[in-house]
Each structure stands twice: as C-alpha cells, then as structure tokens.
Coordinates of C-alpha atoms in Angstrom, one line a residue:
X184 CA 36.1 17.1 7.0
X185 CA 34.9 16.9 3.4
X186 CA 35.5 19.1 0.4
X187 CA 33.0 20.5 -2.1
X188 CA 35.1 19.9 -5.3
X189 CA 37.5 22.7 -4.5
X190 CA 40.1 23.3 -1.8
X191 CA 37.4 24.8 0.4
X192 CA 36.3 22.4 3.1
X193 CA 32.6 21.9 4.1
X194 CA 31.3 20.8 7.4
X195 CA 30.6 17.2 8.3
X196 CA 26.9 18.0 8.8
X197 CA 26.6 19.5 5.3
X198 CA 28.3 16.5 3.8
X199 CA 26.0 14.1 5.6
X200 CA 23.0 16.1 4.5
X201 CA 24.2 16.0 0.9
X202 CA 24.6 12.2 0.9
X203 CA 21.4 11.5 2.8
X204 CA 19.0 13.9 1.0
X205 CA 20.5 13.6 -2.5
X206 CA 21.3 9.9 -2.6
X207 CA 19.9 7.7 0.3
X208 CA 16.4 9.2 0.8
X209 CA 15.5 9.6 -2.9
X210 CA 16.8 6.1 -3.7
X211 CA 14.9 4.5 -0.8
X212 CA 11.7 6.5 -1.6
X213 CA 11.8 5.6 -5.3
X214 CA 11.9 1.9 -4.3
X215 CA 9.0 2.6 -2.0
X216 CA 7.0 4.2 -4.8
X217 CA 7.5 1.1 -7.0
X218 CA 6.8 -1.2 -4.1
X219 CA 3.5 0.5 -3.2
X220 CA 2.4 0.6 -6.8
X221 CA 2.9 -3.2 -6.9
X222 CA 1.0 -3.5 -3.6
X223 CA -1.9 -1.7 -5.2
X224 CA -1.8 -3.8 -8.4
X225 CA -2.0 -7.0 -6.2
X226 CA -4.4 -5.8 -3.6
X227 CA -7.0 -4.4 -6.1
X228 CA -7.2 -7.5 -8.3
X229 CA -10.2 -8.8 -6.2
X230 CA -8.6 -12.1 -5.3
X231 CA -7.5 -11.0 -1.8
X232 CA -10.9 -11.3 0.0
X233 CA -10.0 -10.9 3.7
X234 CA -11.1 -7.6 5.3
X235 CA -7.5 -6.9 6.3
X236 CA -6.5 -6.4 2.7
X237 CA -8.9 -3.4 2.4
X238 CA -6.8 -1.8 5.2
X239 CA -3.6 -2.8 3.5
X240 CA -4.9 -1.1 0.3
X241 CA -5.6 2.1 2.1
X242 CA -2.2 1.9 3.7
X243 CA -0.6 1.4 0.3
X244 CA -2.3 4.5 -1.1
X245 CA -1.2 6.6 1.9
X246 CA 2.4 5.2 1.8
X247 CA 2.6 5.8 -2.0
X248 CA 1.7 9.5 -1.5
X249 CA 4.2 9.8 1.4
X250 CA 7.0 8.1 -0.6
X251 CA 6.5 10.6 -3.5
X252 CA 6.6 13.5 -1.1
X253 CA 9.6 12.2 0.8
X254 CA 11.4 11.7 -2.6
X255 CA 10.9 15.2 -3.7
X256 CA 11.4 16.7 -0.3
X257 CA 14.8 14.9 -0.1
X258 CA 15.8 16.7 -3.2
X259 CA 14.5 20.0 -1.9
X260 CA 16.5 19.7 1.3
X261 CA 19.6 18.7 -0.7
X262 CA 20.5 19.9 -4.1
X263 CA 17.8 22.6 -4.3
X264 CA 17.4 23.8 -0.7
X265 CA 17.7 27.5 -1.7
X266 CA 15.3 27.3 -4.6
X267 CA 12.1 29.3 -4.3
X268 CA 9.9 26.6 -5.9
X269 CA 11.3 23.8 -3.7
X270 CA 10.6 25.9 -0.7
X271 CA 7.0 26.3 -2.0
X272 CA 6.8 22.6 -2.3
X273 CA 8.1 22.0 1.2
X274 CA 5.7 24.5 2.8
X275 CA 2.5 24.0 0.8
X276 CA 2.7 20.3 -0.2
X277 CA 5.1 18.3 1.9
X278 CA 4.2 19.7 5.3
X279 CA 0.4 19.7 4.8
X280 CA -0.3 16.8 2.4
X281 CA 2.5 14.8 4.1
X282 CA 0.8 15.2 7.4
X283 CA -2.5 14.0 6.0
X284 CA -0.9 10.9 4.3
X285 CA 1.0 9.9 7.5
X286 CA -2.1 10.4 9.6
X287 CA -4.0 8.1 7.3
X288 CA -1.2 5.5 7.6
X289 CA -1.2 5.8 11.4
X290 CA -5.0 5.5 11.8
X291 CA -5.1 2.6 9.3
X292 CA -2.5 0.7 11.2
X293 CA -4.3 1.3 14.5
X294 CA -7.7 0.1 13.1
X295 CA -6.2 -3.0 11.4
X296 CA -4.6 -3.8 14.8
X297 CA -8.0 -3.5 16.5
X298 CA -9.5 -5.7 13.8
X299 CA -6.8 -8.4 14.4
X300 CA -7.3 -8.2 18.2
X301 CA -11.0 -8.6 17.9
X302 CA -10.7 -11.5 15.5
X303 CA -8.2 -13.2 17.8
X304 CA -9.9 -12.5 21.2
X305 CA -13.6 -12.5 20.4
X306 CA -14.8 -14.7 17.6
X307 CA -18.5 -13.6 18.0
X308 CA -17.7 -9.9 17.7
X309 CA -15.6 -10.7 14.6
X310 CA -18.7 -11.6 12.7
X311 CA -20.0 -8.0 13.1
X312 CA -16.8 -5.9 13.1
X313 CA -14.3 -7.9 11.0
X314 CA -16.1 -7.7 7.6
X315 CA -15.2 -6.1 4.3
X316 CA -18.1 -3.7 4.6
X317 CA -17.0 -2.5 8.0
X318 CA -13.4 -2.1 6.7
X319 CA -14.5 0.1 3.8
X320 CA -16.6 2.2 6.2
X321 CA -13.7 2.7 8.5
X322 CA -11.3 3.6 5.7
X323 CA -13.8 6.1 4.2
X324 CA -14.0 7.8 7.6
X325 CA -10.2 8.0 8.1
X326 CA -9.6 10.1 5.0
X327 CA -11.8 13.1 5.7
X328 CA -11.0 13.1 9.4
X329 CA -7.2 13.2 8.5
X330 CA -7.7 16.1 6.1
X331 CA -9.6 18.2 8.7
X332 CA -7.2 17.4 11.5
X333 CA -4.2 18.5 9.5
X334 CA -5.5 21.8 8.1
X335 CA -3.4 23.8 10.6
X336 CA -0.2 22.6 8.9
X337 CA -1.2 24.4 5.7
X338 CA -1.2 27.7 7.7
X339 CA 1.9 27.5 9.8
X340 CA 4.6 28.7 7.2
X341 CA 5.0 30.9 4.2
X342 CA 7.7 31.4 1.6
X343 CA 9.0 35.0 1.9
X344 CA 12.7 35.3 1.4
X345 CA 13.0 31.7 2.8
X346 CA 10.6 29.7 4.9
X347 CA 9.1 32.0 7.5
X348 CA 6.7 31.3 10.4
X349 CA 3.2 32.9 10.3
X350 CA 1.4 34.5 13.2
X351 CA -0.8 31.4 13.3
X352 CA 2.4 29.4 14.0
X353 CA 3.2 31.5 17.0
X354 CA -0.4 31.3 18.4
X355 CA -1.5 29.2 21.3
X356 CA -3.9 27.1 19.2
X357 CA -1.1 25.8 17.0
X358 CA 1.0 24.8 20.1
X359 CA -2.0 23.0 21.6
X360 CA -2.6 21.2 18.3
X361 CA 1.0 20.0 18.1
X362 CA 0.8 18.6 21.5
X363 CA -2.6 16.8 20.7
X364 CA -1.0 15.4 17.6
X365 CA 2.0 14.1 19.5
X366 CA 0.0 12.6 22.3
X367 CA -2.7 11.0 20.1
X368 CA -0.8 10.0 17.0
X369 CA 2.7 9.8 18.4
X370 CA 3.0 8.7 22.0
X371 CA -0.5 7.3 22.4
X372 CA -0.4 5.3 19.2
X373 CA 3.1 4.0 19.9
X374 CA 2.0 2.7 23.3
X375 CA -1.2 1.1 21.9
X376 CA 0.7 -0.5 19.1
X377 CA 3.4 -1.8 21.4
X378 CA 0.9 -3.5 23.6
X379 CA -1.1 -4.7 20.6
X380 CA 2.0 -6.0 19.0
X381 CA 2.8 -8.0 22.1
X382 CA -0.7 -9.5 22.1
X383 CA -0.3 -10.4 18.4
X384 CA 3.0 -12.1 19.0
X385 CA 1.5 -14.2 21.8
X386 CA -1.4 -15.1 19.5
X387 CA 1.2 -16.2 16.9
X388 CA 2.7 -18.6 19.4
X389 CA -0.7 -20.0 20.3
X390 CA -1.6 -20.3 16.6
X391 CA 1.6 -22.3 16.0
X392 CA 0.8 -24.8 18.8
X393 CA -2.8 -25.0 17.6
X394 CA -1.7 -25.7 14.0
X395 CA 0.5 -28.6 15.2
X396 CA -2.5 -30.1 17.0
X397 CA -4.8 -29.7 13.9
X398 CA -2.1 -31.4 11.8
X399 CA -1.9 -34.3 14.2
X400 CA -5.6 -34.7 14.0
X401 CA -5.6 -34.3 10.2
X402 CA -8.0 -31.4 10.2
X403 CA -6.4 -29.9 7.1
X404 CA -9.2 -27.4 6.3
X405 CA -9.0 -25.8 9.8
X406 CA -5.2 -25.9 9.7
X407 CA -5.2 -24.1 6.3
X408 CA -7.5 -21.3 7.6
X409 CA -5.5 -20.8 10.7
X410 CA -2.3 -20.7 8.6
X411 CA -3.7 -17.9 6.5
X412 CA -4.7 -15.9 9.6
X413 CA -1.3 -16.5 11.1
X414 CA 0.4 -15.1 8.0
X415 CA -1.7 -12.0 8.1
X416 CA -1.0 -11.5 11.8
X417 CA 2.7 -11.9 11.2
X418 CA 2.6 -9.3 8.4
X419 CA 0.9 -6.8 10.7
X420 CA 3.5 -7.4 13.5
X421 CA 6.2 -6.5 11.0
X422 CA 4.3 -3.3 9.9
X423 CA 3.9 -2.3 13.6
X424 CA 7.6 -2.8 14.3
X425 CA 8.5 -0.6 11.3
X426 CA 6.1 2.1 12.5
X427 CA 7.6 2.2 16.0
X428 CA 11.1 2.5 14.5
X429 CA 10.4 4.8 11.5
X430 CA 7.3 6.9 12.3
X431 CA 7.3 7.7 16.0
X432 CA 10.5 9.8 15.9
X433 CA 9.1 11.9 13.1
X434 CA 6.7 13.5 15.6
X435 CA 9.7 15.0 17.4
X436 CA 11.8 15.8 14.3
X437 CA 9.2 17.4 12.0
X438 CA 9.6 21.1 11.3
X439 CA 6.0 21.8 12.3
X440 CA 6.4 20.2 15.8
X441 CA 10.1 20.2 16.8
X442 CA 10.2 23.8 18.0
X443 CA 7.2 23.3 20.2
X444 CA 7.9 19.8 21.5
X445 CA 11.7 19.9 21.9
X446 CA 12.9 23.6 22.0
X447 CA 10.0 25.3 23.8
X448 CA 9.1 27.5 20.8
X449 CA 12.7 28.6 20.0
X450 CA 12.7 28.3 16.2
X451 CA 16.4 29.3 16.0
X452 CA 17.3 25.8 17.3
X453 CA 16.0 24.3 14.0
X454 CA 19.2 25.4 12.3
X455 CA 21.5 23.8 15.0
X456 CA 23.8 20.9 14.1
X457 CA 22.1 18.8 16.7
X458 CA 18.6 19.1 15.3
X459 CA 19.9 18.8 11.7
X460 CA 21.6 15.5 12.5
X461 CA 18.6 14.2 14.3
X462 CA 16.3 15.2 11.5
X463 CA 18.6 13.6 8.9
X464 CA 18.6 10.2 10.7
X465 CA 14.8 10.4 11.2
X466 CA 14.3 11.2 7.5
X467 CA 16.2 8.1 6.4
X468 CA 14.2 5.9 8.9
X469 CA 11.0 7.4 7.7
X470 CA 11.8 6.7 4.1
X471 CA 12.7 3.1 5.0
X472 CA 9.5 2.7 7.0
X473 CA 7.2 3.8 4.2
X474 CA 9.1 1.8 1.6
X475 CA 9.4 -1.6 3.2
X476 CA 5.8 -2.8 3.4
X477 CA 6.1 -4.5 0.0
X478 CA 9.1 -6.5 1.3
X479 CA 7.2 -7.4 4.4
X480 CA 4.2 -8.7 2.5
X481 CA 6.4 -10.8 0.2
X482 CA 8.6 -12.2 3.0
X483 CA 5.7 -13.0 5.5
X484 CA 2.8 -13.8 3.2
X485 CA 3.2 -16.5 0.6
X486 CA -0.2 -15.8 -0.9
X487 CA 0.7 -12.2 -1.5
X488 CA 4.0 -13.3 -3.1
X489 CA 2.2 -15.7 -5.4
X490 CA -0.1 -12.9 -6.5
X491 CA 2.9 -10.6 -7.2
X492 CA 4.3 -13.3 -9.5
X493 CA 0.9 -13.5 -11.4
X494 CA 0.7 -9.7 -11.7
X495 CA 4.3 -9.5 -13.1
X496 CA 3.6 -12.4 -15.5
X497 CA 0.4 -10.6 -16.7
X498 CA 2.2 -7.3 -17.2
X499 CA 5.0 -9.1 -19.1
X500 CA 2.5 -11.1 -21.3
X501 CA 0.3 -8.2 -22.3
X502 CA 3.0 -6.5 -24.5
X503 CA 3.8 -9.8 -26.1
X504 CA 0.1 -10.4 -26.9
X505 CA -0.3 -6.9 -28.4
X506 CA 2.8 -7.5 -30.6
X507 CA 1.5 -10.8 -31.7
X508 CA -1.9 -9.3 -32.6
X509 CA -0.2 -6.5 -34.6
X510 CA 1.8 -9.1 -36.5
X511 CA -1.3 -11.1 -37.4
X512 CA -3.2 -8.0 -38.5
X513 CA -0.3 -6.7 -40.6
X514 CA 0.3 -10.0 -42.4
X515 CA -3.3 -11.0 -42.9
X516 CA -5.9 -8.3 -42.1
X517 CA -8.9 -10.5 -42.7
X518 CA -7.4 -13.1 -40.4
X519 CA -6.6 -10.5 -37.8
X520 CA -10.1 -9.1 -37.9
X521 CA -12.0 -12.3 -38.0
X522 CA -10.3 -14.8 -35.7
X523 CA -13.5 -15.3 -33.7
X524 CA -15.5 -15.8 -36.9
X525 CA -13.1 -18.4 -38.2
X526 CA -13.3 -20.2 -34.8
X527 CA -17.0 -20.3 -35.1
X528 CA -16.9 -21.7 -38.6
X529 CA -14.5 -24.4 -37.5
X530 CA -16.9 -25.5 -34.7
X531 CA -19.8 -25.5 -37.2
X532 CA -17.8 -27.6 -39.6
X533 CA -16.9 -30.0 -36.9
X534 CA -20.5 -30.5 -35.9
X535 CA -21.5 -31.1 -39.6
X536 CA -18.8 -33.7 -40.0
X537 CA -19.9 -35.7 -36.9
X538 CA -21.3 -39.2 -37.6
X539 CA -25.0 -39.5 -38.1
X540 CA -27.2 -41.1 -35.5
X541 CA -28.4 -44.7 -36.0
X542 CA -31.8 -43.5 -37.0
X543 CA -30.4 -41.6 -39.9
X544 CA -28.2 -44.4 -41.3
X545 CA -29.3 -47.6 -43.0
X546 CA -28.2 -50.0 -45.7
X547 CA -26.4 -47.6 -48.0
X548 CA -28.9 -44.7 -47.9
X549 CA -30.5 -42.3 -45.5
X550 CA -34.0 -43.1 -44.3
X551 CA -36.6 -40.3 -44.7
X552 CA -37.2 -38.2 -41.6
X553 CA -40.2 -39.2 -39.5
X554 CA -43.1 -36.9 -39.1
X555 CA -43.6 -35.4 -35.7
X556 CA -47.0 -36.3 -34.3
X557 CA -49.3 -34.0 -32.5
X558 CA -51.4 -34.7 -29.5
X559 CA -54.1 -36.5 -31.6
X560 CA -51.7 -38.6 -33.5
X561 CA -51.8 -36.4 -36.6
X562 CA -48.7 -35.1 -38.3
X563 CA -47.9 -31.5 -37.6

C-alpha cells in the first residue's frame, strides 16, 4: 500500500500507474525520440546505399511519431488523466495517428523481412526486387494504405464528460475490423516474422561458415560483402525480436481492441485492475520496443555506428566553425568577407614567382618571345 503525500492510502495499481506513466514511459519514449532522430540523421546522409536502409528510414519516421505519441499519452494517463485536453489528445491523436504509425512500422518490418529472405534464398530475384527503387515504391504504398486502414479508429470514441464510445464503436463493422487487424497485423504478422526470423538466424549461421571459407581462400572482397549482409541480417533479427516482445501484446491491450478481443464487447472491464495492470506492462514494453532500434543499429552494425560518430562530430564542429567565422568577421571585416579572394591572390602570386622556363632565361637577360608561325610559315 502506498500513500499520496498524506495519511490517505492509495491502491497499488494507482501507484504503479503513477510510476509507469509519469516516469518510466515518458523517460523511455524521450530516449526513443532522440534515438530515432539520430537514426534519421544517419540514414538520410546518402552514404547508406543498400535498399534495406530505405526501409530502416521509413521505420525510423514511424517509430519517431509513435515515441512522441507514447510520450504524451503516458503523461495523459498519469498526471493529467482527468484533463479534457489530454482526453482529446488520447482520442483524436493517439488512438488514430498511433494506429497509423504502428501499422507503418509493422508493414515495413514485414517487407524488409521479405526483402532479406529473397536476397538470401533467391539471388536472381534479388536483382529485380531488392533494389532501392523497389524499396521506395513499397514504402510509398505503405503510408496511404495504413492511413485508409486505420480511419475507423478516428470514429470509435468521443470526449463527452470523459472518453465515451460512439455508436460506430458498438457496430458490427468495427468489431469485424478489430478482428481483421488482430489476425493480419497481430497474429498473422507475429507468425510470419517468427518463421522468417528462424530462417534469418539459420542464414546467419551459414554466412558465418561461408565467411570462414572465404577468409581461408583469401577472397577478401567477397568476404567483406558477405560481412555487410550479415550485419544487416543480424540487425533485422534484433528488430523482429523486439517486435514480437513489444508490439504483439499491444493488439490485445489497446483500448480500441481489448473490449472486442478479450472481454467480448464488455467495456466495463476496461476499468478493472486486471486490465489496467496488463495495459501498464504492455505500455512499458511498447515504449521500449519503439525506442531501442537505435541501440540495435549501433550494437549490431559497425558501419552505422561509424556513421553516427561522423554525424555527431559534424554537429559538434558546425557551431565551432560558425563561432570562428564570427570572430574573424568582427576583428577584420575585410578579411572575413574576402577569404576566398585572398586565397586566389596567393595562388596567383605563387604562379608568378615560379622559376621561368629554360627558353625564357639566358645569360643574364630574357630572350625576346618567338613569333608564332601560321600554316604558311608567316608570323601571325
């Protein structure tokens, strides 16, 4: 039993919700926001050329949106649960936009898994399907499809003296839609990714043995290429594991689906201690899931880690360069405005001071220039 700062006790579930929604979830989500911003800074620099990085860029955008929504939703569920504006945010932003961003993440993970499996199992098909152009096309299709599919979640609740269900929520279409979402994006996706993950792990073992063979034969170029593909596959394996742990349970715990999938439409169960505890645990796992991709990239992909170091060094160097330019301009405006011109004058002076050619030097004086002859032997 905990206390709320007075002698009046509060229930254990209220205390756990306070700690989770006010401290743990916002902290983890804030780290996820920073991590996904760094992901985007690295992935959009143009030096990560493999098609899989396009999928990772799309995943970073979706995860960034999700982390922002989870951060504010955690506050809404905790310190400001009774606030009208936080309830508006929960109903009209978090449930709808959050469903879109998570759908984009799920679809992207599925498609990047398909891309890896094609690349590993069928090298000929990889030339057609595992390209940057195809990756961009797939990602551009994922966004509008995700928006259209999740429109019902904008219509399920309203804020009217608290969060209330709409007639659409009680209709048959909404119940069917929830089951379709659970079967396709929850259960079906989890089964597909579990099998795909197993195949990827087996391919990692084969790649390790193949790399040892290539090293023994001193085929360093092939070994380097295989090492890069192995790093990318290992990164994807980690992403899938996080998905299975952190995303799949949310299909059962989310407000828009729990009453239909778990309680047979009985919305009164959404205020029970059992559901609140389950949702609390799932919310923490979800925040961890969408916040840890940056850690995975750095831990499993040395190329990504080196790019992160370069980005951080560039971000650190830019303010120093700006400060240096300001100092130069303040102390010597002409110098600050004409650095390039001074450099050009130095180069011209250097060329003028260069030693003359043998044809231009003689015994103490310079010989006159020779006339240029035209085609008939006459001077031009």
